[in-house]
Short mmCIF file of C-alpha atoms and ligand atoms in Angstrom, two decimals:
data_model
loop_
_atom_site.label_atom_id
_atom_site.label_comp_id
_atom_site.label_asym_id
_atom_site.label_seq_id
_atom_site.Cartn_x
_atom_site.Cartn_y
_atom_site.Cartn_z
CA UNK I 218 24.79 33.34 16.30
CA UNK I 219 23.85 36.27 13.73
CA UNK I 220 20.55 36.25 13.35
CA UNK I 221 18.59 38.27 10.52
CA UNK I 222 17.42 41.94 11.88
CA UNK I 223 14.28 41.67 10.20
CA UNK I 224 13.46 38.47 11.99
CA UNK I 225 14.57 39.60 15.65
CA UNK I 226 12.14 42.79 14.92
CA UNK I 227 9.45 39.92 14.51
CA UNK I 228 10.28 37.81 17.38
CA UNK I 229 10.10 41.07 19.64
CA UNK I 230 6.57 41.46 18.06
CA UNK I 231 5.85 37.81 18.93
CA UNK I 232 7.41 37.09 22.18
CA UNK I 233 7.32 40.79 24.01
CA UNK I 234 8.77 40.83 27.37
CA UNK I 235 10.25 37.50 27.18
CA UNK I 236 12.49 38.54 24.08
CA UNK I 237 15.53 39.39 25.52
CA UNK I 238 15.29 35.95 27.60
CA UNK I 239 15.20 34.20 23.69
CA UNK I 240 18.13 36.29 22.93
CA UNK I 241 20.15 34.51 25.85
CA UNK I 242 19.06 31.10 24.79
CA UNK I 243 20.02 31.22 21.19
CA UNK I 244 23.47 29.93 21.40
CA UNK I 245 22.62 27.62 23.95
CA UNK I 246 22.53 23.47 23.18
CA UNK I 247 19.55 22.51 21.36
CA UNK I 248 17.05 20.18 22.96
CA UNK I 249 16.88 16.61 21.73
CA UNK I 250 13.69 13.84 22.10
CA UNK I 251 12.62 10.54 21.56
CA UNK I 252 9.03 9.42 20.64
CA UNK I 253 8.23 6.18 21.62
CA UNK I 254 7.01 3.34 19.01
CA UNK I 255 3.83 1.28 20.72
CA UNK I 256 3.54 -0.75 17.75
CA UNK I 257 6.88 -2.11 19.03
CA UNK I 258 7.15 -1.56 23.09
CA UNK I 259 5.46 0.71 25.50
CA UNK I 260 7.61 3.27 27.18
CA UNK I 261 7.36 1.11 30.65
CA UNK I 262 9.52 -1.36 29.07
CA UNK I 263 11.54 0.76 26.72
CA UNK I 264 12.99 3.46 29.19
CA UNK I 265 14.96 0.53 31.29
CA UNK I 266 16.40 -0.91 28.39
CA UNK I 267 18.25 2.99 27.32
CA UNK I 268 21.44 3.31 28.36
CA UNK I 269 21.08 6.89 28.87
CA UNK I 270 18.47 8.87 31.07
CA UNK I 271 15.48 10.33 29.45
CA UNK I 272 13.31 12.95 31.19
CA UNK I 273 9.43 13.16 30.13
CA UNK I 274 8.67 15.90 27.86
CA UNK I 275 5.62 18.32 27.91
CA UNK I 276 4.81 17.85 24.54
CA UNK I 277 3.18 14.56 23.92
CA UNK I 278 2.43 11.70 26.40
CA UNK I 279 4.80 9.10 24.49
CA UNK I 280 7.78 11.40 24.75
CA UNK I 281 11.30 11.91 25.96
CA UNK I 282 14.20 14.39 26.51
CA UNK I 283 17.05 12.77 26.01
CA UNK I 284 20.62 13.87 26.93
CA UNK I 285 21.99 16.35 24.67
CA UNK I 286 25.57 14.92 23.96
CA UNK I 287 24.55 11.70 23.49
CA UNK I 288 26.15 10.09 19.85
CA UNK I 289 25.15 7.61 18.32
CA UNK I 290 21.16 6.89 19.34
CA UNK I 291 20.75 5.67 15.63
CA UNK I 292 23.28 2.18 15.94
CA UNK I 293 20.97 1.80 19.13
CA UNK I 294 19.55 -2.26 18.77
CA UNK I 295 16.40 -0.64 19.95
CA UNK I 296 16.70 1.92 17.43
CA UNK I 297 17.08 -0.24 14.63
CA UNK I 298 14.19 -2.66 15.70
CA UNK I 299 11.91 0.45 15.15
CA UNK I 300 11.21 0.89 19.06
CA UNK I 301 11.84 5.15 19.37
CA UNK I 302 12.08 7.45 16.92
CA UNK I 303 14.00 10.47 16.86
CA UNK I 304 12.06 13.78 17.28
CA UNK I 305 13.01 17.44 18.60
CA UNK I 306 10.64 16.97 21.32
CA UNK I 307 8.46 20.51 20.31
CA UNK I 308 7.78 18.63 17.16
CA UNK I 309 6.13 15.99 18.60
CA UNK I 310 3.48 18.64 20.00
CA UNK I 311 1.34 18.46 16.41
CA UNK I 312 0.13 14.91 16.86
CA UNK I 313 -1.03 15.60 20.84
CA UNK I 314 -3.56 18.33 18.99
CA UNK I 315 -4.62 15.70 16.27
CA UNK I 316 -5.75 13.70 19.26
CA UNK I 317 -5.79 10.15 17.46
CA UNK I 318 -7.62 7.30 18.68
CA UNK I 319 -7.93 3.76 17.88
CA UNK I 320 -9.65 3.00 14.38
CA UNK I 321 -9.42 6.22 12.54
CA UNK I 322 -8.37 7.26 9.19
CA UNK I 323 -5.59 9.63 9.55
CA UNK I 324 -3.89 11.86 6.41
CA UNK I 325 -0.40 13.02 6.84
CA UNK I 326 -0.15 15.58 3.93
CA UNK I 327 3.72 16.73 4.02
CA UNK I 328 4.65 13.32 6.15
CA UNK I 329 8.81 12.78 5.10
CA UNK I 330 10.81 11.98 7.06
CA UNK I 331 8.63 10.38 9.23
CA UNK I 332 8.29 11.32 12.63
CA UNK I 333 4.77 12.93 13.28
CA UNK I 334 3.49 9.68 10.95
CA UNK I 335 5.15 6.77 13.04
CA UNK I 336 3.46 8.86 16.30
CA UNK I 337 0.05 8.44 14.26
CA UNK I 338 1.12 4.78 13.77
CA UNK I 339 1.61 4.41 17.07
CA UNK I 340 -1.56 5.55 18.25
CA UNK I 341 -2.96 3.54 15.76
CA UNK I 342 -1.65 0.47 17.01
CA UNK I 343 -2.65 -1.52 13.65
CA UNK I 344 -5.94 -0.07 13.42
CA UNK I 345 -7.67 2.40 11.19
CA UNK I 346 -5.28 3.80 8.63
CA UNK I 347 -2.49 6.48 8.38
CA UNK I 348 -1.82 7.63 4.81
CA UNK I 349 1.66 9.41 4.42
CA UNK I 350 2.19 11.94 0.96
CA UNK I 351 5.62 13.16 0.47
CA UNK I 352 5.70 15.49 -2.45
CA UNK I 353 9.38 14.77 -2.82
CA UNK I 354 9.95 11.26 -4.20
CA UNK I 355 13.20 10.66 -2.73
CA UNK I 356 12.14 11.90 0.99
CA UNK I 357 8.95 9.80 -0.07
CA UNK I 358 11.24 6.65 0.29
CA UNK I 359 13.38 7.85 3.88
CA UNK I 360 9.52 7.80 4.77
CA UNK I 361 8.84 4.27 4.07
CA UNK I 362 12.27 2.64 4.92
CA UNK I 363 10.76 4.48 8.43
CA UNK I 364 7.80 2.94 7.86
CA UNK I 365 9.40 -0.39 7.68
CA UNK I 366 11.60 0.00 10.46
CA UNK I 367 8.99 0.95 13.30
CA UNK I 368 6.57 -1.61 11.73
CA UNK I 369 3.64 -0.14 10.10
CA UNK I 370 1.53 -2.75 8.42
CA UNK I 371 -1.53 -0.38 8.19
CA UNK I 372 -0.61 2.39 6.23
CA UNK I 373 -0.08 3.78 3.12
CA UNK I 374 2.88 6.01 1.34
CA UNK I 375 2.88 7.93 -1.49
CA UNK I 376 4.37 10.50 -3.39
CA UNK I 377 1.74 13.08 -5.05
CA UNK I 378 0.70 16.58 -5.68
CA UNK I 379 -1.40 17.42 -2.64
CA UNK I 380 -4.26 19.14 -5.04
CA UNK I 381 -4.09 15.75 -7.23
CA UNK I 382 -3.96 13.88 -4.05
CA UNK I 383 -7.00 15.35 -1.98
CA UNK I 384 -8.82 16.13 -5.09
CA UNK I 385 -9.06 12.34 -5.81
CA UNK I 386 -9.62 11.03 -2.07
CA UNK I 387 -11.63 13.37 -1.18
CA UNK I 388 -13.40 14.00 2.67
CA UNK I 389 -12.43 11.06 3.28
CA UNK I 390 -10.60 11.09 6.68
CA UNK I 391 -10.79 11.67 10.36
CA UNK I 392 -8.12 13.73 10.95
CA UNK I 393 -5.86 15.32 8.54
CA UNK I 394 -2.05 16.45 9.55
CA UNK I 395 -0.26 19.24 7.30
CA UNK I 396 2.84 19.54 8.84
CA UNK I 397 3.62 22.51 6.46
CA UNK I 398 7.26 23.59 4.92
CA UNK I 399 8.27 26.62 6.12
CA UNK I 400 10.62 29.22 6.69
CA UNK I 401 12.51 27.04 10.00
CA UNK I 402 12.81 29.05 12.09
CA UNK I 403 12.49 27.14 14.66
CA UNK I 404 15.70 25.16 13.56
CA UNK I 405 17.73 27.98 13.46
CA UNK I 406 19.70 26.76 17.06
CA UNK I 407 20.28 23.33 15.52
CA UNK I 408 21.35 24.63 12.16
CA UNK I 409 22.43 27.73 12.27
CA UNK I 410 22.95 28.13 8.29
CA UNK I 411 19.31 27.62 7.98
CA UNK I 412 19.08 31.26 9.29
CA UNK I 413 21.23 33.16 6.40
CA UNK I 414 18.02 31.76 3.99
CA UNK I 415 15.90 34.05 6.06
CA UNK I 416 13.94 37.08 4.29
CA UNK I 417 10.67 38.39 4.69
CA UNK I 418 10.43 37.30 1.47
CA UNK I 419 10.61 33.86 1.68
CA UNK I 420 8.62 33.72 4.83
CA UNK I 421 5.87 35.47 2.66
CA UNK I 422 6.36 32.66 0.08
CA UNK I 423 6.04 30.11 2.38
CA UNK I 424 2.75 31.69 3.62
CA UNK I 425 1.64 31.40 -0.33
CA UNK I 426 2.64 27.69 -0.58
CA UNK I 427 0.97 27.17 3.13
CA UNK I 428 -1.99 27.94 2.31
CA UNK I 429 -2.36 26.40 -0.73
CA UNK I 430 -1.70 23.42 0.78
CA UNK I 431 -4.28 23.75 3.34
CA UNK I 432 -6.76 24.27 0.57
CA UNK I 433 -5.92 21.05 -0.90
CA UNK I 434 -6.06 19.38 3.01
CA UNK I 435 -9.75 21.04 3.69
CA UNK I 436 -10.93 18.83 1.07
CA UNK I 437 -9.88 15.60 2.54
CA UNK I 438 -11.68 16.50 6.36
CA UNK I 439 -15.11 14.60 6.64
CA UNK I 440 -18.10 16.99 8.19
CA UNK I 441 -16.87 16.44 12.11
CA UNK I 442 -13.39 15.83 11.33
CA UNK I 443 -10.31 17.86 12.06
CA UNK I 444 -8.00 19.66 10.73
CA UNK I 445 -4.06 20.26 12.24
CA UNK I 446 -1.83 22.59 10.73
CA UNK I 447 1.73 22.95 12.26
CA UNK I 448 4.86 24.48 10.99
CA UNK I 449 8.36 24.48 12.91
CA UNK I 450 8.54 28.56 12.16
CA UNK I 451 7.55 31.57 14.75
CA UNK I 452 6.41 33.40 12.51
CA UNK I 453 3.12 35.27 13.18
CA UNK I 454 2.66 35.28 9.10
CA UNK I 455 2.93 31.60 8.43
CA UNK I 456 1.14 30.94 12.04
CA UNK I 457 -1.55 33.03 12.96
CA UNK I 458 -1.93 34.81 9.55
CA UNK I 459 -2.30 31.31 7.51
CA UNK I 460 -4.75 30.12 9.95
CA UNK I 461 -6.52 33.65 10.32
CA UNK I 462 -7.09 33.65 6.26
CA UNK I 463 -7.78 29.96 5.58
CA UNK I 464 -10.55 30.79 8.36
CA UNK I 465 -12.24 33.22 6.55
CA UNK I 466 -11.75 31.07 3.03
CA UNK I 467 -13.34 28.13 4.73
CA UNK I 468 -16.78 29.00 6.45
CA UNK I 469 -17.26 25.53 6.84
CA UNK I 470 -13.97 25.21 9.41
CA UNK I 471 -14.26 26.52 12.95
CA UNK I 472 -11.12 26.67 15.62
CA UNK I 473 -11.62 23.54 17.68
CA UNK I 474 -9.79 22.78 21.12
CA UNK I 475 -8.86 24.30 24.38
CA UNK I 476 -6.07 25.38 25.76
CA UNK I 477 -2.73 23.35 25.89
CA UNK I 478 -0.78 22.25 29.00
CA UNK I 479 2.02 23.02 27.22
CA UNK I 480 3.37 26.25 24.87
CA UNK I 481 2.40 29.62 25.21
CA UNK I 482 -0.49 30.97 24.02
CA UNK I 483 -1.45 32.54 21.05
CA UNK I 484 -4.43 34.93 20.19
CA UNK I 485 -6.26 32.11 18.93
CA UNK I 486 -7.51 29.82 21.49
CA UNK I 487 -7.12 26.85 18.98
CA UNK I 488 -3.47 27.30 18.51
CA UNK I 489 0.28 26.87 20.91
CA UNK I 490 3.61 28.19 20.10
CA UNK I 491 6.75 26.54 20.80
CA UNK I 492 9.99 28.56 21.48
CA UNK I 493 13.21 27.33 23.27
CA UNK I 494 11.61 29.37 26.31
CA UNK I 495 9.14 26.29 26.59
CA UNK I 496 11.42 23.70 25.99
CA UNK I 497 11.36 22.75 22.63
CA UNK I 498 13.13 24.33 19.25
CA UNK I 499 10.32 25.78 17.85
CA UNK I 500 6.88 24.60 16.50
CA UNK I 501 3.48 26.09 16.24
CA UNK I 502 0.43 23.82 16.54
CA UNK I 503 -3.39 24.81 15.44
CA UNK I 504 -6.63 22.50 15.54
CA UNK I 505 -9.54 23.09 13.06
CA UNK I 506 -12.66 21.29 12.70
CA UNK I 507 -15.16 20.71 10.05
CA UNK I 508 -18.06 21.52 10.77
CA UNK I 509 -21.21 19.16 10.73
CA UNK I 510 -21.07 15.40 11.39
CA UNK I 511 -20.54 12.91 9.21
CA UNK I 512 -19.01 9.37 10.59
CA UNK I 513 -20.31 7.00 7.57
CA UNK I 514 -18.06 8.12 4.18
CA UNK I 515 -18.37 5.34 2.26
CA UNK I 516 -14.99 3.47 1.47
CA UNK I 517 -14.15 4.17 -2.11
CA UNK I 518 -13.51 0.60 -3.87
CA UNK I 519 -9.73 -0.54 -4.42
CA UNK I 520 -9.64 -0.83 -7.81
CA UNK I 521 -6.29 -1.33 -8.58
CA UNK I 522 -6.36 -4.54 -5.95
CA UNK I 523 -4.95 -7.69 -7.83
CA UNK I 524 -5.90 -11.03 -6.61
CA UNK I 525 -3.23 -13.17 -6.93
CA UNK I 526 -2.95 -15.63 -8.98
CA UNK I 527 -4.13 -19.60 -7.34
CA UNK I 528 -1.14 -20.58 -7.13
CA UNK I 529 0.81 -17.12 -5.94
CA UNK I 530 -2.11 -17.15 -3.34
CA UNK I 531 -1.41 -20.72 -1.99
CA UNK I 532 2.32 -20.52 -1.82
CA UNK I 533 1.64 -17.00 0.25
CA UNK I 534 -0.72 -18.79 2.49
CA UNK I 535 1.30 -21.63 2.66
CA UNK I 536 4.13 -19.18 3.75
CA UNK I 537 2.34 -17.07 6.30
CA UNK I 538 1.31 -20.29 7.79
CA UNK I 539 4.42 -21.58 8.36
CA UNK I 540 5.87 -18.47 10.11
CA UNK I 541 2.44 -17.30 12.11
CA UNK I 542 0.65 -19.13 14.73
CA UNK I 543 -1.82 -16.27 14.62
CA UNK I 544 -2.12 -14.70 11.06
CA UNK I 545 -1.80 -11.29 10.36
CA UNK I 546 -4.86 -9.14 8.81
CA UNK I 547 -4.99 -7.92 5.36
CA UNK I 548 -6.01 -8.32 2.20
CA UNK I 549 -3.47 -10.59 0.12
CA UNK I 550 -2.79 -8.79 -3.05
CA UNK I 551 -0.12 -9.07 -5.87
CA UNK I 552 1.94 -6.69 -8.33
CA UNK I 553 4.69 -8.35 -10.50
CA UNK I 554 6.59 -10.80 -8.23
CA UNK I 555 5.50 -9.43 -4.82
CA UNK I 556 2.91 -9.93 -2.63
CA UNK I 557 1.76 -7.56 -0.10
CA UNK I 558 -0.85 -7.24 2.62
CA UNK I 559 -3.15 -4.04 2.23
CA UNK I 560 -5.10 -2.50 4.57
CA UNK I 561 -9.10 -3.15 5.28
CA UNK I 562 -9.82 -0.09 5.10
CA UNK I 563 -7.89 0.82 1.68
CA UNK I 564 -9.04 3.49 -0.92
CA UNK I 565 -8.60 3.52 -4.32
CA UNK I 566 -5.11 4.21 -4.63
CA UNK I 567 -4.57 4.61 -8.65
CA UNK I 568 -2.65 7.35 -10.24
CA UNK I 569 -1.81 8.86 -6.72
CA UNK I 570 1.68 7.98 -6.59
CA UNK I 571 1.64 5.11 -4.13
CA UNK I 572 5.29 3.87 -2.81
CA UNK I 573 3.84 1.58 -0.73
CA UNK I 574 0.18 0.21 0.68
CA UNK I 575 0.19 -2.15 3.61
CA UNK I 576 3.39 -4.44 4.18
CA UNK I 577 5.18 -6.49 1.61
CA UNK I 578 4.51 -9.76 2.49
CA UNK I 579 7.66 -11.58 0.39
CA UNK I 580 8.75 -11.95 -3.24
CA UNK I 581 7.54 -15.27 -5.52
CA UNK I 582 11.09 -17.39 -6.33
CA UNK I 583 10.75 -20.33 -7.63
CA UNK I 584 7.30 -21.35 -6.97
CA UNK I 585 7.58 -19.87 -3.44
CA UNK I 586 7.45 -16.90 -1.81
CA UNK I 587 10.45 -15.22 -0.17
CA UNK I 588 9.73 -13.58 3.39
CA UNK I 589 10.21 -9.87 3.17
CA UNK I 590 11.84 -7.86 6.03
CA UNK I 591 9.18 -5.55 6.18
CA UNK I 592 6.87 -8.53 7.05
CA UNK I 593 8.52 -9.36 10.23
CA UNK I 594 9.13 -5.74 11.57
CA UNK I 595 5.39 -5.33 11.58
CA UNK I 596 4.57 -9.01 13.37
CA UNK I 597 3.69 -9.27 17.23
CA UNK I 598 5.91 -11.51 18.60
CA UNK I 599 3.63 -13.74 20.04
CA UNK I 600 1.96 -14.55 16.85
CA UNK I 601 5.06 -15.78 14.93
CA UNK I 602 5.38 -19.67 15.49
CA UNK I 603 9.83 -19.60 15.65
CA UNK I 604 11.53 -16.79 17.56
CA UNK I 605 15.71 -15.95 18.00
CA UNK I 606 15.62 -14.22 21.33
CA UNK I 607 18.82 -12.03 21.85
CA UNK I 608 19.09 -10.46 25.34
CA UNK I 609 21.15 -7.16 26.11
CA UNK I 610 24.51 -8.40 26.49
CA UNK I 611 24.59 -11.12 24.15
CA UNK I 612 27.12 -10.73 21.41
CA UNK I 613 25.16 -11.93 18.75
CA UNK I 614 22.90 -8.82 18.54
CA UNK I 615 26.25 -7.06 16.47
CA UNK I 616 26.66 -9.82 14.61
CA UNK I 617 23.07 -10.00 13.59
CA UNK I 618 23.01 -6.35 12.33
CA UNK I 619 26.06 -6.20 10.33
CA UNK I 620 25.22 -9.19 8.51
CA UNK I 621 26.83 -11.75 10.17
CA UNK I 622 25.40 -15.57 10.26
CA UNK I 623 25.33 -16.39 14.11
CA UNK I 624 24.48 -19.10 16.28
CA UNK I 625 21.28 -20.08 16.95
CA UNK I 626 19.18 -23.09 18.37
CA UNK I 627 16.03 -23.18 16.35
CA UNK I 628 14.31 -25.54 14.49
CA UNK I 629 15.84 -24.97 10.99
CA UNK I 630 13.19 -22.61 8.96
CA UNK I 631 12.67 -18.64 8.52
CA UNK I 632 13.06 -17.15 12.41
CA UNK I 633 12.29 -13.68 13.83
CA UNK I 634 15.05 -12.52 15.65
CA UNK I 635 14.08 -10.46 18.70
CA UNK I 636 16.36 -8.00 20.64
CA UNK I 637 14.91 -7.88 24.66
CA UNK I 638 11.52 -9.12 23.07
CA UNK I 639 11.13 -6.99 19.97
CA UNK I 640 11.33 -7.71 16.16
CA UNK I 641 14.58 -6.70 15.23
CA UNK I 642 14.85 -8.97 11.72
CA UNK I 643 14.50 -12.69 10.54
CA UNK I 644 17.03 -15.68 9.08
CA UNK I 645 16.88 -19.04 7.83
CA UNK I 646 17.67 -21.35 10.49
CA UNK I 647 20.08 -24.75 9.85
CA UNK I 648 22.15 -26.80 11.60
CA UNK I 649 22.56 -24.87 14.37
CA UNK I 650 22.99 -21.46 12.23
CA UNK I 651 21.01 -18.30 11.35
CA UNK I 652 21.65 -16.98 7.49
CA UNK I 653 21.12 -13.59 8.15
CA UNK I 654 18.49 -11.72 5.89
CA UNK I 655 19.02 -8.33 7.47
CA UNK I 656 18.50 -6.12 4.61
CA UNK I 657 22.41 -5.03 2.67
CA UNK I 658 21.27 -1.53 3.07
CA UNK I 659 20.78 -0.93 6.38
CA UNK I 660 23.69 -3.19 8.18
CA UNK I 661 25.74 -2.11 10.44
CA UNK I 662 29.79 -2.02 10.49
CA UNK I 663 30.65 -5.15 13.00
CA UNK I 664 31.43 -3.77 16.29
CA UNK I 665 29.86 -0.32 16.15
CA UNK I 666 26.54 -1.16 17.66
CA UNK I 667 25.80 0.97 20.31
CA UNK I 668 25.01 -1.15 23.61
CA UNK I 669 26.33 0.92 26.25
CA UNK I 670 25.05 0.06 29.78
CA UNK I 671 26.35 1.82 32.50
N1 SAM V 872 5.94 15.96 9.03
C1 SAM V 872 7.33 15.66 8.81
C2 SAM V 872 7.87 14.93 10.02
O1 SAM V 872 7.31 15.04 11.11
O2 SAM V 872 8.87 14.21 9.87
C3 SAM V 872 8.12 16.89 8.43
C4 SAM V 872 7.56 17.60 7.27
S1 SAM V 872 8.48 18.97 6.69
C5 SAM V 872 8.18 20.15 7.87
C6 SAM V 872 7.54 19.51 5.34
C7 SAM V 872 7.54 18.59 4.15
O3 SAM V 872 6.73 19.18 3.13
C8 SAM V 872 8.90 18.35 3.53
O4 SAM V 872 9.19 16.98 3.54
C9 SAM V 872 8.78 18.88 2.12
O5 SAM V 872 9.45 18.09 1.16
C10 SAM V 872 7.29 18.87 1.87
N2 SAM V 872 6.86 19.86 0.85
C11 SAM V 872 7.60 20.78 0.21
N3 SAM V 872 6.85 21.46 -0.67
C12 SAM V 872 5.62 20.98 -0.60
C13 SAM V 872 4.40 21.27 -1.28
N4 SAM V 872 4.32 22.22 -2.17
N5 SAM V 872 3.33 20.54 -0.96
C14 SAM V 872 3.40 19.57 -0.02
N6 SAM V 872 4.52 19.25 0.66
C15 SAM V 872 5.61 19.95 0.37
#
């Protein structure tokens, strides 16, 4: 590959001795990951169930290497029932610095497509709450089709300005993610056209546009909170430099964190580079904290929260109590037809460009309510009352995705249908049959399912 003079200049800069050892690794294969879903499966149970080897990557404890020839991951059953997620594994490296825990409210500034939010999910595990911007409205929906898929019932997507956005929500959150555009650099092995966009130039935009988002982030960190920014670039400008002059912007922020296991370091002690030399494509990771401490923000008040109606509230109740033996949590609330289940913890989400809040629960037809997709991806399987349960080899599973109606021995009424235990979809059960409700969009062609097992 041709690679930009200016650029290699840098990288000498950046990576001294060791350049010449980049230079030999830039045509090879690039690396390829999985993250693992917990909302879905832990990685105990996943890992058996692949049907190719994965090897445990540096980068964050709930990820993979996976083979790098292997086609296909995406027709995966697993895949589709939201259980891994697809992640160069340096990227993954962000969310291990954000150090999530249970309960915590979590911003994801520049979240689409997905991945470094579903890890936040994961941590999550249904608690707290993980709000995902994506400037971009269309990359603002491949983030909550994502959102569906792996099952996130406590989050929120939307599509907004990030000065309008933090402006309005203000500090907020526990942690805050900006997962910055950039010049790519680190992408340059996997797309090698992504390299002929390369000028000093542009890397000095993105530095503009960087740190004008972090401006807009710094308002959303609560006194104690912290800050992560990561781009997948080398760059020393758009790294070190953003972080060096936001710094000095921002008395109130202070570098927070030790050294990683992982990376190589950088001169500052909060931050890790990424290069193919460590294993992954390319990312740079840096952890800020507010300073002060401040655990009690008060929740701002949903305003924009619409009871339903009596009767839209008892035919949802009367819904969710047919399906659940243990009911999900939420607040029920209603716009047009469709009813959805938001978040506790919820803030006042008007004029911010909300996709989606919570899970949509169904859609009122007829004086009842429809069961949504969505709804079942994000149920434990032990709290729904009727379960399909498809095992590995059963042929039903590639029937189910494409579309297909298939056997089944349920009592007749909505079902979850579960691939090796997890939600993979629902149907209406009769006679002996499952209508499928698989969503049009996202089927399958019959027989392409990928369920190799050797
Ligand atoms: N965090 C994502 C993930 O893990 O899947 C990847 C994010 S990508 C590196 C950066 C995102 O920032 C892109 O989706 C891009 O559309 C968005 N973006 C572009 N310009 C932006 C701006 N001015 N403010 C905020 N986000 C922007």
């Amino acid at each position: 590959m041709n690679l930009p003079q200016d650029f290699l200049d840098e990288m000498k800069l950046i990576l001294k001795d060791d350049f010449q050892q980049y230079i030999g690794a830039v045509d090879k294969e690039p690396f390829r990951g999985i993250s693992v879903n917990r909302i879905k499966i832990t990685p105990e149970k996943l890992i058996p169930l692949l049907p190719f080897a994965v090897q445990k990557s540096p980068f964050y404890d709930d990820g993979y290497y996976i083979p790098i020839n292997e086609q296909g991951i995406g027709k995966h059953p697993l895949h589709h029932a939201g259980s891994f997620y697809v992640q160069e594994p340096s990227a993954s490296s962000a969310v291990s610095l954000l150090d999530v825990q249970p309960g915590e409210k979590v911003l994801d500034l520049c979240a689409a497509p997905g991945g470094k939010s579903i890890q936040i999910a994961s941590k999550l595990s249904g608690t707290g709450l993980i709000w995902s911007n994506e400037v971009v409205r269309n990359r603002a929906q491949i983030l909550l089709s994502n959102f569906e898929r792996m099952g996130v019932a406590n989050g929120v997507v939307s599509s907004c300005y990030p000065e309008v956005l933090c402006e309005k929500l203000g500090s907020y959150f526990d942690k805050v993610l900006v997962d910055a555009p950039c010049s790519g650099e680190g992408m340059f092995r996997k797309n090698p056209a992504a390299s002929l966009e390369w000028s000093r130039e542009h890397v000095q935009a993105c530095a503009n546009r960087q740190l004008s988002i972090l401006d807009s982030a710094a308002q959303c960190v609560r006194p104690g909170g912290v800050l992560v920014y990561s781009t997948c670039t080398f760059s020393y400008e758009e790294n070190e430099g953003v972080i060096k002059t936001f710094l000095a912007a921002h008395p109130d922020f202070e570098e927070s964190g030790t050294r990683q296991h992982f990376g190589r370091q950088t001169e500052l002690s909060c931050a890790v580079r990424i290069t193919p030399l460590e294993g992954g494509e390319g990312h740079f990771a840096a952890r800020l904290r507010r300073k002060g401490n401040d655990t009690n923000i008060s929740i701002p008040v949903i305003r924009n929260h619409h009871l339903p109606k009596a009767s839209l509230y008892q035919a949802a109740e009367k819904m969710l109590f047919e399906l659940y033996d243990d009911l999900p949590e939420g607040i029920l609330s209603v716009n047009k037809n469709k009813v959805y289940l938001l978040p506790h913890l919820m803030p006042d989400i008007n004029g911010l460009g909300v996709v989606r809040a919570g899970v949509l629960v169904g859609e009122y037809k007829k004086n009842r309510i429809e069961p949504a997709h969505a709804l079942f991806m994000s149920s434990r399987p032990s709290s729904l009352r009727q379960v399909l349960s498809l095992e590995q080899n059963d042929k039903r599973v590639d029937e189910f995705l494409s579309g297909m109606e298939i056997e089944c021995d349920a009592a007749s009424g909505y079902t979850a249908v579960l691939y090796c235990g997890v939600v993979i979809g629902f149907g209406k059960c009769s006679n002996g049959r499952l209508k499928n409700k698989y969503p049009k969009g996202i089927r399958q062609t019959a027989g392409s399912s990928y369920l190799r097992t050797e």
